[in-house]
Amino acid sequence: MTMRVAVMREEVGDNASADALDTVEMARAVSESLEQCGWSAHQVLLGQDVRAFEDELARTAPHVAFNLVESFAGQASLAGIAPALCRKAAIPCTGSDEGALAAAADKALSRRMMAAAGIPAPAGTSLQELRRGLFPGPGCYIVKSRLEDASLGLDDDCVVEAADAPSLLRVMETLAPRMAGDCVAERYVKGREFNLALLAAPGGTPRPLPLAEMLFDPAMKGPAILGYAAKWHGESEAYAASVRSFDLDGTGAPTAEMIRAGLRCWEIFGLEGYARVDFRVSERGEVFVIDVNPNPCIAPDSGFVAAARKAGLTHGDLVRSIVDDALRRAHGGTRHV
């Protein structure tokens, strides 16, 4: 019997944002790789009607669901609905569960979790915390959406100097509307930026893939950050000014420290299948975790796929590994139908 795989993604309109449209390409590529593995792929779209999604999932009767859902009702914070519905239907699902997705998506909560576990992360505050008097002190901050991903609303004006709590609060309240209504401020780490892709090995242990550094053009305007345009607007100056590199030999990059921190994040957040951890390394060589992504993009042009390719894995190898991990967790071992 051919194994049936439901490729779950959100319903995307023609006028959707660039990051949302990317999920359509990602689902197409994953479906093709599944077919190349000899499996049957059926896309199941999550729209506003949750019952319709459940009915379609039931009609597909998949042996496993490949979760590519990154948002629901336009909110990335609600992406956990997909694995939750799979759990309800007793369908094995790839990647991390809804609890891990929710914890990592909330940048205020994830910062506190990392601090409690001794994982280095920039000091920061949320809007709610700042209003209660939690101000880490004067200095340079980067303001990010608290609950949304894909660098929503992130631009050069999000890196600000704050002399006191009221000045930081004014900036955060100004930026919050374009960041889905809530934001956090973190100490801005001037220095280098790295990404670590993690892939579950056959026994479930996370396997670090080659570390990548984002190299920023020294002539670029504004701070060296990966804002929304740098990620999604291929025609922009910001996109052209940031290049991924795996050539870290002789660069002095603290690779071992970043790998240790990334593996610790996998453990603390309860990640499964695959994930990506992003870092900033200060000019003094201090390592800070700036993002934990339990459901990273695996489109053919993504950083995760580039790291897999550097490790000698094709897109098909990557997809097979992710599916096998979901089956292992559901059935106590790798099972192909």
XYZ file of C-alpha atoms in Angstrom, residues 156 188 191-193 213-226 230 236-244 280:
30
model
C 15.784 49.947 10.103
C 20.591 45.141 20.047
C 28.068 42.115 15.466
C 27.565 38.978 13.378
C 24.470 36.858 12.682
C 26.565 33.197 8.648
C 24.610 36.063 7.163
C 27.160 38.432 5.683
C 25.997 42.040 5.476
C 27.388 44.481 2.948
C 29.414 47.048 4.933
C 28.048 49.735 2.628
C 24.429 48.890 3.402
C 22.314 51.651 4.874
C 21.100 51.267 8.434
C 21.833 48.523 10.967
C 23.001 45.057 9.909
C 19.746 43.167 10.464
C 17.536 40.801 8.471
C 15.905 41.520 3.346
C 15.332 45.338 -2.651
C 18.723 46.726 -1.666
C 18.368 45.056 1.729
C 17.947 41.634 0.089
C 21.046 42.123 -2.066
C 23.054 43.360 0.932
C 22.758 40.087 2.896
C 24.408 36.871 1.690
C 24.504 33.446 3.341
C 23.950 37.164 17.126
